[in-house]
JSON list of C-alpha atoms in Angstrom, two decimals:
[
{"chain": "A", "resi": 229, "resn": "GLY", "atom": "CA", "xyz": [19.21, -29.07, 12.87]},
{"chain": "A", "resi": 230, "resn": "GLN", "atom": "CA", "xyz": [18.08, -25.90, 11.55]},
{"chain": "A", "resi": 231, "resn": "GLN", "atom": "CA", "xyz": [20.09, -22.95, 12.70]},
{"chain": "A", "resi": 232, "resn": "VAL", "atom": "CA", "xyz": [17.55, -20.61, 11.78]},
{"chain": "A", "resi": 233, "resn": "MET", "atom": "CA", "xyz": [13.82, -20.16, 13.19]},
{"chain": "A", "resi": 234, "resn": "GLN", "atom": "CA", "xyz": [11.18, -18.66, 11.40]},
{"chain": "A", "resi": 235, "resn": "ILE", "atom": "CA", "xyz": [7.89, -17.69, 12.53]},
{"chain": "A", "resi": 236, "resn": "PRO", "atom": "CA", "xyz": [4.97, -17.73, 11.82]},
{"chain": "A", "resi": 237, "resn": "GLN", "atom": "CA", "xyz": [4.73, -20.63, 9.46]},
{"chain": "A", "resi": 238, "resn": "TYR", "atom": "CA", "xyz": [1.81, -19.05, 7.53]},
{"chain": "A", "resi": 239, "resn": "GLN", "atom": "CA", "xyz": [-0.05, -15.77, 7.54]},
{"chain": "A", "resi": 240, "resn": "HIS", "atom": "CA", "xyz": [-3.48, -14.83, 5.75]},
{"chain": "A", "resi": 241, "resn": "VAL", "atom": "CA", "xyz": [-4.30, -11.39, 5.59]},
{"chain": "A", "resi": 242, "resn": "GLN", "atom": "CA", "xyz": [-6.73, -9.07, 4.02]},
{"chain": "A", "resi": 243, "resn": "GLU", "atom": "CA", "xyz": [-5.77, -6.88, 1.42]},
{"chain": "A", "resi": 244, "resn": "GLY", "atom": "CA", "xyz": [-4.03, -3.60, 2.97]},
{"chain": "A", "resi": 245, "resn": "GLU", "atom": "CA", "xyz": [-3.53, -5.04, 6.41]},
{"chain": "A", "resi": 246, "resn": "ASP", "atom": "CA", "xyz": [0.27, -5.35, 7.84]},
{"chain": "A", "resi": 247, "resn": "PHE", "atom": "CA", "xyz": [2.26, -7.84, 7.70]},
{"chain": "A", "resi": 248, "resn": "THR", "atom": "CA", "xyz": [5.34, -9.09, 9.82]},
{"chain": "A", "resi": 249, "resn": "THR", "atom": "CA", "xyz": [7.95, -12.30, 10.02]},
{"chain": "A", "resi": 250, "resn": "TYR", "atom": "CA", "xyz": [10.27, -12.54, 12.34]},
{"chain": "A", "resi": 251, "resn": "CYS", "atom": "CA", "xyz": [13.75, -15.11, 12.47]},
{"chain": "A", "resi": 252, "resn": "ASN", "atom": "CA", "xyz": [15.64, -16.16, 15.42]},
{"chain": "A", "resi": 253, "resn": "SER", "atom": "CA", "xyz": [19.04, -17.78, 15.58]},
{"chain": "A", "resi": 254, "resn": "SER", "atom": "CA", "xyz": [20.31, -19.27, 18.61]},
{"chain": "A", "resi": 255, "resn": "THR", "atom": "CA", "xyz": [24.09, -17.64, 17.42]},
{"chain": "A", "resi": 256, "resn": "THR", "atom": "CA", "xyz": [25.12, -14.23, 16.43]},
{"chain": "A", "resi": 257, "resn": "LEU", "atom": "CA", "xyz": [25.05, -13.50, 12.45]},
{"chain": "A", "resi": 258, "resn": "SER", "atom": "CA", "xyz": [27.79, -11.83, 10.36]},
{"chain": "A", "resi": 259, "resn": "ASN", "atom": "CA", "xyz": [24.63, -10.66, 8.48]},
{"chain": "A", "resi": 260, "resn": "ILE", "atom": "CA", "xyz": [20.84, -11.72, 7.16]},
{"chain": "A", "resi": 261, "resn": "GLN", "atom": "CA", "xyz": [19.85, -12.02, 3.79]},
{"chain": "A", "resi": 262, "resn": "TRP", "atom": "CA", "xyz": [15.89, -11.86, 2.64]},
{"chain": "A", "resi": 263, "resn": "TYR", "atom": "CA", "xyz": [14.55, -13.71, -0.05]},
{"chain": "A", "resi": 264, "resn": "LYS", "atom": "CA", "xyz": [10.79, -13.69, -1.55]},
{"chain": "A", "resi": 265, "resn": "GLN", "atom": "CA", "xyz": [9.83, -17.00, -3.50]},
{"chain": "A", "resi": 266, "resn": "ARG", "atom": "CA", "xyz": [6.53, -16.33, -5.35]},
{"chain": "A", "resi": 267, "resn": "PRO", "atom": "CA", "xyz": [4.19, -19.91, -5.82]},
{"chain": "A", "resi": 268, "resn": "GLY", "atom": "CA", "xyz": [5.93, -21.97, -8.23]},
{"chain": "A", "resi": 269, "resn": "GLY", "atom": "CA", "xyz": [8.81, -19.91, -8.69]},
{"chain": "A", "resi": 270, "resn": "HIS", "atom": "CA", "xyz": [12.15, -19.21, -7.24]},
{"chain": "A", "resi": 271, "resn": "PRO", "atom": "CA", "xyz": [14.00, -17.25, -4.85]},
{"chain": "A", "resi": 272, "resn": "VAL", "atom": "CA", "xyz": [14.48, -14.10, -5.03]},
{"chain": "A", "resi": 273, "resn": "PHE", "atom": "CA", "xyz": [16.71, -11.77, -3.18]},
{"chain": "A", "resi": 274, "resn": "LEU", "atom": "CA", "xyz": [15.37, -8.67, -1.45]},
{"chain": "A", "resi": 275, "resn": "ILE", "atom": "CA", "xyz": [18.36, -7.35, 0.63]},
{"chain": "A", "resi": 276, "resn": "GLN", "atom": "CA", "xyz": [20.92, -7.90, 2.89]},
{"chain": "A", "resi": 277, "resn": "LEU", "atom": "CA", "xyz": [21.70, -6.70, 6.41]},
{"chain": "A", "resi": 278, "resn": "VAL", "atom": "CA", "xyz": [25.13, -6.35, 8.24]},
{"chain": "A", "resi": 279, "resn": "LYS", "atom": "CA", "xyz": [25.29, -4.01, 11.05]},
{"chain": "A", "resi": 280, "resn": "SER", "atom": "CA", "xyz": [23.63, -4.21, 14.45]},
{"chain": "A", "resi": 281, "resn": "GLY", "atom": "CA", "xyz": [20.57, -2.48, 14.65]},
{"chain": "A", "resi": 282, "resn": "GLU", "atom": "CA", "xyz": [20.14, -1.66, 10.79]},
{"chain": "A", "resi": 283, "resn": "VAL", "atom": "CA", "xyz": [16.78, -0.74, 9.48]},
{"chain": "A", "resi": 284, "resn": "LYS", "atom": "CA", "xyz": [16.28, -0.39, 5.67]},
{"chain": "A", "resi": 285, "resn": "LYS", "atom": "CA", "xyz": [13.09, 0.24, 4.04]},
{"chain": "A", "resi": 286, "resn": "GLN", "atom": "CA", "xyz": [11.82, -0.99, 0.64]},
{"chain": "A", "resi": 287, "resn": "LYS", "atom": "CA", "xyz": [8.65, 1.38, -0.18]},
{"chain": "A", "resi": 288, "resn": "ARG", "atom": "CA", "xyz": [6.42, -0.82, 1.80]},
{"chain": "A", "resi": 289, "resn": "LEU", "atom": "CA", "xyz": [9.15, -3.22, 2.78]},
{"chain": "A", "resi": 290, "resn": "THR", "atom": "CA", "xyz": [11.19, -2.40, 6.27]},
{"chain": "A", "resi": 291, "resn": "PHE", "atom": "CA", "xyz": [13.52, -5.06, 7.11]},
{"chain": "A", "resi": 292, "resn": "GLN", "atom": "CA", "xyz": [15.63, -4.57, 10.96]},
{"chain": "A", "resi": 293, "resn": "PHE", "atom": "CA", "xyz": [18.14, -6.51, 12.11]},
{"chain": "A", "resi": 294, "resn": "GLY", "atom": "CA", "xyz": [18.26, -6.85, 15.64]},
{"chain": "A", "resi": 295, "resn": "GLU", "atom": "CA", "xyz": [21.05, -5.23, 18.32]},
{"chain": "A", "resi": 296, "resn": "ALA", "atom": "CA", "xyz": [22.34, -8.15, 19.35]},
{"chain": "A", "resi": 297, "resn": "LYS", "atom": "CA", "xyz": [22.24, -9.58, 15.48]},
{"chain": "A", "resi": 298, "resn": "LYS", "atom": "CA", "xyz": [20.46, -12.35, 16.15]},
{"chain": "A", "resi": 299, "resn": "ASN", "atom": "CA", "xyz": [17.29, -11.78, 15.09]},
{"chain": "A", "resi": 300, "resn": "SER", "atom": "CA", "xyz": [15.38, -9.92, 12.37]},
{"chain": "A", "resi": 301, "resn": "SER", "atom": "CA", "xyz": [12.24, -8.95, 11.08]},
{"chain": "A", "resi": 302, "resn": "LEU", "atom": "CA", "xyz": [10.60, -8.27, 7.97]},
{"chain": "A", "resi": 303, "resn": "HIS", "atom": "CA", "xyz": [7.10, -5.58, 7.86]},
{"chain": "A", "resi": 304, "resn": "ILE", "atom": "CA", "xyz": [4.92, -4.97, 4.89]},
{"chain": "A", "resi": 305, "resn": "THR", "atom": "CA", "xyz": [2.72, -2.29, 5.31]},
{"chain": "A", "resi": 306, "resn": "ALA", "atom": "CA", "xyz": [-1.02, -2.42, 3.76]},
{"chain": "A", "resi": 307, "resn": "THR", "atom": "CA", "xyz": [-0.28, -5.69, 1.67]},
{"chain": "A", "resi": 308, "resn": "GLN", "atom": "CA", "xyz": [-1.17, -6.10, -1.59]},
{"chain": "A", "resi": 309, "resn": "THR", "atom": "CA", "xyz": [-2.15, -9.16, -3.78]},
{"chain": "A", "resi": 310, "resn": "THR", "atom": "CA", "xyz": [1.06, -8.93, -5.47]},
{"chain": "A", "resi": 311, "resn": "ASP", "atom": "CA", "xyz": [3.30, -9.49, -2.07]},
{"chain": "A", "resi": 312, "resn": "VAL", "atom": "CA", "xyz": [1.56, -13.26, -2.00]},
{"chain": "A", "resi": 313, "resn": "GLY", "atom": "CA", "xyz": [4.61, -15.54, -1.59]},
{"chain": "A", "resi": 314, "resn": "THR", "atom": "CA", "xyz": [6.95, -17.14, 0.46]},
{"chain": "A", "resi": 315, "resn": "TYR", "atom": "CA", "xyz": [9.48, -14.96, 2.65]},
{"chain": "A", "resi": 316, "resn": "PHE", "atom": "CA", "xyz": [12.54, -16.47, 3.46]},
{"chain": "A", "resi": 317, "resn": "CYS", "atom": "CA", "xyz": [15.40, -15.16, 5.80]},
{"chain": "A", "resi": 318, "resn": "ALA", "atom": "CA", "xyz": [19.09, -16.34, 5.60]},
{"chain": "A", "resi": 319, "resn": "GLY", "atom": "CA", "xyz": [20.95, -16.07, 8.26]},
{"chain": "A", "resi": 320, "resn": "ALA", "atom": "CA", "xyz": [25.35, -16.47, 8.43]},
{"chain": "A", "resi": 321, "resn": "PRO", "atom": "CA", "xyz": [27.02, -17.31, 11.59]},
{"chain": "A", "resi": 322, "resn": "GLY", "atom": "CA", "xyz": [29.73, -18.04, 9.33]},
{"chain": "A", "resi": 323, "resn": "ASN", "atom": "CA", "xyz": [30.72, -18.14, 6.24]},
{"chain": "A", "resi": 324, "resn": "GLN", "atom": "CA", "xyz": [27.29, -20.04, 5.12]},
{"chain": "A", "resi": 325, "resn": "PHE", "atom": "CA", "xyz": [24.00, -19.16, 5.07]},
{"chain": "A", "resi": 326, "resn": "TYR", "atom": "CA", "xyz": [21.29, -21.07, 6.83]},
{"chain": "A", "resi": 327, "resn": "PHE", "atom": "CA", "xyz": [17.66, -20.43, 5.15]},
{"chain": "A", "resi": 328, "resn": "GLY", "atom": "CA", "xyz": [14.90, -20.16, 7.72]},
{"chain": "A", "resi": 329, "resn": "THR", "atom": "CA", "xyz": [11.77, -22.31, 7.31]},
{"chain": "A", "resi": 330, "resn": "GLY", "atom": "CA", "xyz": [9.50, -19.35, 5.32]},
{"chain": "A", "resi": 331, "resn": "THR", "atom": "CA", "xyz": [6.61, -17.67, 5.81]},
{"chain": "A", "resi": 332, "resn": "SER", "atom": "CA", "xyz": [3.70, -18.44, 3.43]},
{"chain": "A", "resi": 333, "resn": "LEU", "atom": "CA", "xyz": [1.84, -14.89, 3.10]},
{"chain": "A", "resi": 334, "resn": "THR", "atom": "CA", "xyz": [-1.63, -15.07, 1.64]},
{"chain": "A", "resi": 335, "resn": "VAL", "atom": "CA", "xyz": [-3.63, -11.99, 0.75]},
{"chain": "A", "resi": 336, "resn": "ILE", "atom": "CA", "xyz": [-7.41, -11.75, 0.49]},
{"chain": "A", "resi": 337, "resn": "PRO", "atom": "CA", "xyz": [-8.49, -9.32, -1.80]},
{"chain": "B", "resi": 58, "resn": "ASN", "atom": "CA", "xyz": [22.28, -12.77, -19.68]},
{"chain": "B", "resi": 59, "resn": "ALA", "atom": "CA", "xyz": [20.66, -16.22, -18.46]},
{"chain": "B", "resi": 60, "resn": "GLY", "atom": "CA", "xyz": [21.76, -16.46, -14.81]},
{"chain": "B", "resi": 61, "resn": "VAL", "atom": "CA", "xyz": [21.48, -19.59, -13.47]},
{"chain": "B", "resi": 62, "resn": "THR", "atom": "CA", "xyz": [20.14, -22.52, -15.56]},
{"chain": "B", "resi": 63, "resn": "GLN", "atom": "CA", "xyz": [18.91, -25.77, -14.10]},
{"chain": "B", "resi": 64, "resn": "THR", "atom": "CA", "xyz": [18.33, -28.94, -16.46]},
{"chain": "B", "resi": 65, "resn": "PRO", "atom": "CA", "xyz": [15.87, -30.70, -16.25]},
{"chain": "B", "resi": 66, "resn": "LYS", "atom": "CA", "xyz": [12.56, -28.96, -14.86]},
{"chain": "B", "resi": 67, "resn": "PHE", "atom": "CA", "xyz": [10.63, -31.84, -14.09]},
{"chain": "B", "resi": 68, "resn": "GLN", "atom": "CA", "xyz": [11.79, -35.69, -13.53]},
{"chain": "B", "resi": 69, "resn": "VAL", "atom": "CA", "xyz": [10.11, -39.10, -12.38]},
{"chain": "B", "resi": 70, "resn": "LEU", "atom": "CA", "xyz": [12.52, -41.22, -10.95]},
{"chain": "B", "resi": 71, "resn": "LYS", "atom": "CA", "xyz": [11.89, -45.10, -10.54]},
{"chain": "B", "resi": 72, "resn": "THR", "atom": "CA", "xyz": [13.80, -46.33, -6.90]},
{"chain": "B", "resi": 73, "resn": "GLY", "atom": "CA", "xyz": [16.94, -47.33, -7.09]},
{"chain": "B", "resi": 74, "resn": "GLN", "atom": "CA", "xyz": [17.50, -45.18, -10.85]},
{"chain": "B", "resi": 75, "resn": "SER", "atom": "CA", "xyz": [20.14, -42.74, -10.88]},
{"chain": "B", "resi": 76, "resn": "MET", "atom": "CA", "xyz": [20.24, -39.44, -12.32]},
{"chain": "B", "resi": 77, "resn": "THR", "atom": "CA", "xyz": [22.35, -36.23, -12.12]},
{"chain": "B", "resi": 78, "resn": "LEU", "atom": "CA", "xyz": [21.01, -32.62, -12.10]},
{"chain": "B", "resi": 79, "resn": "GLN", "atom": "CA", "xyz": [23.05, -30.07, -14.40]},
{"chain": "B", "resi": 80, "resn": "CYS", "atom": "CA", "xyz": [23.34, -26.41, -13.09]},
{"chain": "B", "resi": 81, "resn": "ALA", "atom": "CA", "xyz": [25.41, -23.77, -14.88]},
{"chain": "B", "resi": 82, "resn": "GLN", "atom": "CA", "xyz": [25.88, -19.48, -14.02]},
{"chain": "B", "resi": 83, "resn": "ASP", "atom": "CA", "xyz": [26.95, -17.28, -16.48]},
{"chain": "B", "resi": 84, "resn": "MET", "atom": "CA", "xyz": [27.89, -14.52, -13.92]},
{"chain": "B", "resi": 85, "resn": "ASN", "atom": "CA", "xyz": [31.42, -15.44, -13.06]},
{"chain": "B", "resi": 86, "resn": "HIS", "atom": "CA", "xyz": [30.30, -16.56, -9.39]},
{"chain": "B", "resi": 87, "resn": "ASN", "atom": "CA", "xyz": [33.24, -18.11, -7.14]},
{"chain": "B", "resi": 88, "resn": "SER", "atom": "CA", "xyz": [30.62, -20.50, -5.03]},
{"chain": "B", "resi": 89, "resn": "MET", "atom": "CA", "xyz": [27.62, -22.70, -6.23]},
{"chain": "B", "resi": 90, "resn": "TYR", "atom": "CA", "xyz": [25.21, -24.62, -4.10]},
{"chain": "B", "resi": 91, "resn": "TRP", "atom": "CA", "xyz": [22.63, -27.20, -3.95]},
{"chain": "B", "resi": 92, "resn": "TYR", "atom": "CA", "xyz": [19.49, -26.83, -1.78]},
{"chain": "B", "resi": 93, "resn": "ARG", "atom": "CA", "xyz": [16.34, -28.80, -1.34]},
{"chain": "B", "resi": 94, "resn": "GLN", "atom": "CA", "xyz": [13.02, -27.41, -0.75]},
{"chain": "B", "resi": 95, "resn": "ASP", "atom": "CA", "xyz": [10.34, -29.45, 1.09]},
{"chain": "B", "resi": 96, "resn": "PRO", "atom": "CA", "xyz": [6.72, -28.00, 2.24]},
{"chain": "B", "resi": 97, "resn": "GLY", "atom": "CA", "xyz": [7.77, -26.61, 6.32]},
{"chain": "B", "resi": 98, "resn": "MET", "atom": "CA", "xyz": [11.40, -27.21, 5.85]},
{"chain": "B", "resi": 99, "resn": "GLY", "atom": "CA", "xyz": [12.28, -24.50, 3.88]},
{"chain": "B", "resi": 100, "resn": "LEU", "atom": "CA", "xyz": [15.62, -24.69, 1.74]},
{"chain": "B", "resi": 101, "resn": "ARG", "atom": "CA", "xyz": [18.11, -26.95, 3.01]},
{"chain": "B", "resi": 102, "resn": "LEU", "atom": "CA", "xyz": [21.63, -27.16, 1.81]},
{"chain": "B", "resi": 103, "resn": "ILE", "atom": "CA", "xyz": [22.83, -30.46, 0.23]},
{"chain": "B", "resi": 104, "resn": "TYR", "atom": "CA", "xyz": [26.64, -29.44, -0.83]},
{"chain": "B", "resi": 105, "resn": "TYR", "atom": "CA", "xyz": [27.96, -26.43, -1.79]},
{"chain": "B", "resi": 106, "resn": "SER", "atom": "CA", "xyz": [31.26, -25.50, -3.33]},
{"chain": "B", "resi": 107, "resn": "ALA", "atom": "CA", "xyz": [32.86, -22.37, -2.32]},
{"chain": "B", "resi": 108, "resn": "SER", "atom": "CA", "xyz": [35.11, -21.85, -5.23]},
{"chain": "B", "resi": 109, "resn": "GLU", "atom": "CA", "xyz": [36.23, -23.96, -8.08]},
{"chain": "B", "resi": 110, "resn": "GLY", "atom": "CA", "xyz": [38.08, -27.32, -6.84]},
{"chain": "B", "resi": 111, "resn": "THR", "atom": "CA", "xyz": [36.16, -27.56, -3.97]},
{"chain": "B", "resi": 112, "resn": "THR", "atom": "CA", "xyz": [33.19, -28.69, -2.49]},
{"chain": "B", "resi": 113, "resn": "ASP", "atom": "CA", "xyz": [31.62, -29.50, 1.05]},
{"chain": "B", "resi": 114, "resn": "LYS", "atom": "CA", "xyz": [28.72, -31.46, 2.59]},
{"chain": "B", "resi": 115, "resn": "GLY", "atom": "CA", "xyz": [25.91, -28.76, 3.63]},
{"chain": "B", "resi": 116, "resn": "GLU", "atom": "CA", "xyz": [23.21, -30.07, 6.22]},
{"chain": "B", "resi": 117, "resn": "VAL", "atom": "CA", "xyz": [21.74, -33.12, 4.33]},
{"chain": "B", "resi": 118, "resn": "PRO", "atom": "CA", "xyz": [24.27, -34.79, 1.60]},
{"chain": "B", "resi": 119, "resn": "ASN", "atom": "CA", "xyz": [23.10, -38.18, 2.40]},
{"chain": "B", "resi": 120, "resn": "GLY", "atom": "CA", "xyz": [22.53, -39.78, -0.86]},
{"chain": "B", "resi": 121, "resn": "TYR", "atom": "CA", "xyz": [23.68, -37.04, -2.90]},
{"chain": "B", "resi": 122, "resn": "ASN", "atom": "CA", "xyz": [27.20, -36.33, -4.30]},
{"chain": "B", "resi": 123, "resn": "VAL", "atom": "CA", "xyz": [28.62, -33.37, -6.41]},
{"chain": "B", "resi": 124, "resn": "SER", "atom": "CA", "xyz": [30.68, -32.22, -8.60]},
{"chain": "B", "resi": 125, "resn": "ARG", "atom": "CA", "xyz": [32.42, -29.00, -9.57]},
{"chain": "B", "resi": 126, "resn": "LEU", "atom": "CA", "xyz": [32.84, -29.64, -13.37]},
{"chain": "B", "resi": 127, "resn": "ASN", "atom": "CA", "xyz": [34.41, -25.49, -14.34]},
{"chain": "B", "resi": 128, "resn": "LYS", "atom": "CA", "xyz": [33.79, -22.31, -12.87]},
{"chain": "B", "resi": 129, "resn": "ARG", "atom": "CA", "xyz": [30.27, -22.34, -14.45]},
{"chain": "B", "resi": 130, "resn": "GLU", "atom": "CA", "xyz": [29.02, -25.63, -13.76]},
{"chain": "B", "resi": 131, "resn": "PHE", "atom": "CA", "xyz": [27.94, -27.65, -10.65]},
{"chain": "B", "resi": 132, "resn": "SER", "atom": "CA", "xyz": [25.88, -30.93, -11.00]},
{"chain": "B", "resi": 133, "resn": "LEU", "atom": "CA", "xyz": [24.21, -33.11, -8.26]},
{"chain": "B", "resi": 134, "resn": "ARG", "atom": "CA", "xyz": [24.33, -36.43, -8.79]},
{"chain": "B", "resi": 135, "resn": "LEU", "atom": "CA", "xyz": [21.76, -39.13, -7.25]},
{"chain": "B", "resi": 136, "resn": "GLU", "atom": "CA", "xyz": [23.18, -42.51, -7.40]},
{"chain": "B", "resi": 137, "resn": "SER", "atom": "CA", "xyz": [20.21, -44.69, -6.05]},
{"chain": "B", "resi": 138, "resn": "ALA", "atom": "CA", "xyz": [17.37, -42.54, -5.98]},
{"chain": "B", "resi": 139, "resn": "ALA", "atom": "CA", "xyz": [14.68, -43.04, -2.92]},
{"chain": "B", "resi": 140, "resn": "PRO", "atom": "CA", "xyz": [11.24, -41.28, -2.58]},
{"chain": "B", "resi": 141, "resn": "SER", "atom": "CA", "xyz": [12.69, -39.55, 0.46]},
{"chain": "B", "resi": 142, "resn": "GLN", "atom": "CA", "xyz": [14.34, -37.67, -2.51]},
{"chain": "B", "resi": 143, "resn": "THR", "atom": "CA", "xyz": [10.90, -36.20, -3.86]},
{"chain": "B", "resi": 144, "resn": "SER", "atom": "CA", "xyz": [11.39, -32.52, -3.59]},
{"chain": "B", "resi": 145, "resn": "VAL", "atom": "CA", "xyz": [12.24, -29.91, -5.55]},
{"chain": "B", "resi": 146, "resn": "TYR", "atom": "CA", "xyz": [15.91, -28.87, -5.94]},
{"chain": "B", "resi": 147, "resn": "PHE", "atom": "CA", "xyz": [17.37, -25.30, -6.41]},
{"chain": "B", "resi": 148, "resn": "CYS", "atom": "CA", "xyz": [21.04, -24.57, -7.40]},
{"chain": "B", "resi": 149, "resn": "ALA", "atom": "CA", "xyz": [22.32, -21.04, -7.07]},
{"chain": "B", "resi": 150, "resn": "SER", "atom": "CA", "xyz": [25.45, -19.41, -6.95]},
{"chain": "B", "resi": 151, "resn": "SER", "atom": "CA", "xyz": [26.93, -16.27, -5.43]},
{"chain": "B", "resi": 152, "resn": "LEU", "atom": "CA", "xyz": [29.89, -13.94, -5.87]},
{"chain": "B", "resi": 153, "resn": "ARG", "atom": "CA", "xyz": [31.22, -14.94, -2.51]},
{"chain": "B", "resi": 154, "resn": "GLN", "atom": "CA", "xyz": [30.23, -17.53, -0.06]},
{"chain": "B", "resi": 155, "resn": "GLY", "atom": "CA", "xyz": [28.64, -16.04, 3.19]},
{"chain": "B", "resi": 156, "resn": "VAL", "atom": "CA", "xyz": [28.96, -12.38, 1.80]},
{"chain": "B", "resi": 157, "resn": "THR", "atom": "CA", "xyz": [26.94, -12.12, -1.38]},
{"chain": "B", "resi": 158, "resn": "GLU", "atom": "CA", "xyz": [23.51, -12.28, -2.46]},
{"chain": "B", "resi": 159, "resn": "ALA", "atom": "CA", "xyz": [22.32, -15.34, -4.00]},
{"chain": "B", "resi": 160, "resn": "PHE", "atom": "CA", "xyz": [20.81, -16.40, -8.04]},
{"chain": "B", "resi": 161, "resn": "PHE", "atom": "CA", "xyz": [18.59, -19.35, -7.77]},
{"chain": "B", "resi": 162, "resn": "GLY", "atom": "CA", "xyz": [17.74, -21.38, -10.84]},
{"chain": "B", "resi": 163, "resn": "GLN", "atom": "CA", "xyz": [14.24, -22.11, -11.68]},
{"chain": "B", "resi": 164, "resn": "GLY", "atom": "CA", "xyz": [14.35, -25.55, -9.78]},
{"chain": "B", "resi": 165, "resn": "THR", "atom": "CA", "xyz": [13.77, -29.19, -10.51]},
{"chain": "B", "resi": 166, "resn": "ARG", "atom": "CA", "xyz": [10.76, -30.87, -9.38]},
{"chain": "B", "resi": 167, "resn": "LEU", "atom": "CA", "xyz": [11.53, -34.58, -8.70]},
{"chain": "B", "resi": 168, "resn": "THR", "atom": "CA", "xyz": [9.71, -37.15, -8.10]},
{"chain": "B", "resi": 169, "resn": "VAL", "atom": "CA", "xyz": [10.67, -40.76, -6.92]},
{"chain": "B", "resi": 170, "resn": "VAL", "atom": "CA", "xyz": [8.17, -43.61, -7.46]}
]
């Protein structure tokens, strides 16, 4: 079964609004990665989090890893049309990454 | 530097036909993976190869076989295609399994009729 759950499945926002996607695992993760897939494209690596409570920022994107290393979030501030795509988390409970179901983001101009 | 190259990009098969999806990486990565992507299901791991000479089943291996031909190449074979195997298939590679980022190929869109 799915080891890593991700919500919401879909999100529509007006351009300029914020967006958050959440990733949850029933088991402790050694690390977690985030990927972005543009429509019709392939997943592209964004970032990796390893430490408990870690927070990393990439311009308007903020990534967090939970204290218990069982959950993570990606927050986008002031979305732009270039943010459109599906965002996946991938968690490693052991020596293998399991991808979440993804959150498809639509940005309405 | 091409990264991960998959062929073909598109394929239509009839039920019962067989085919092999090819994947090659030029990044000297140790680990390679095959995923399938279906709407609402995310990316599900079919098979992986942690290092040259080893292969292991992932989450959804039934109906597939793989070959790690050498360090660069990892192929996926459908022996008798079924409509349930209609999907987008991605090959990926990483330097170290479960540790480093994965680089994905462009994908193969497979339709089984």
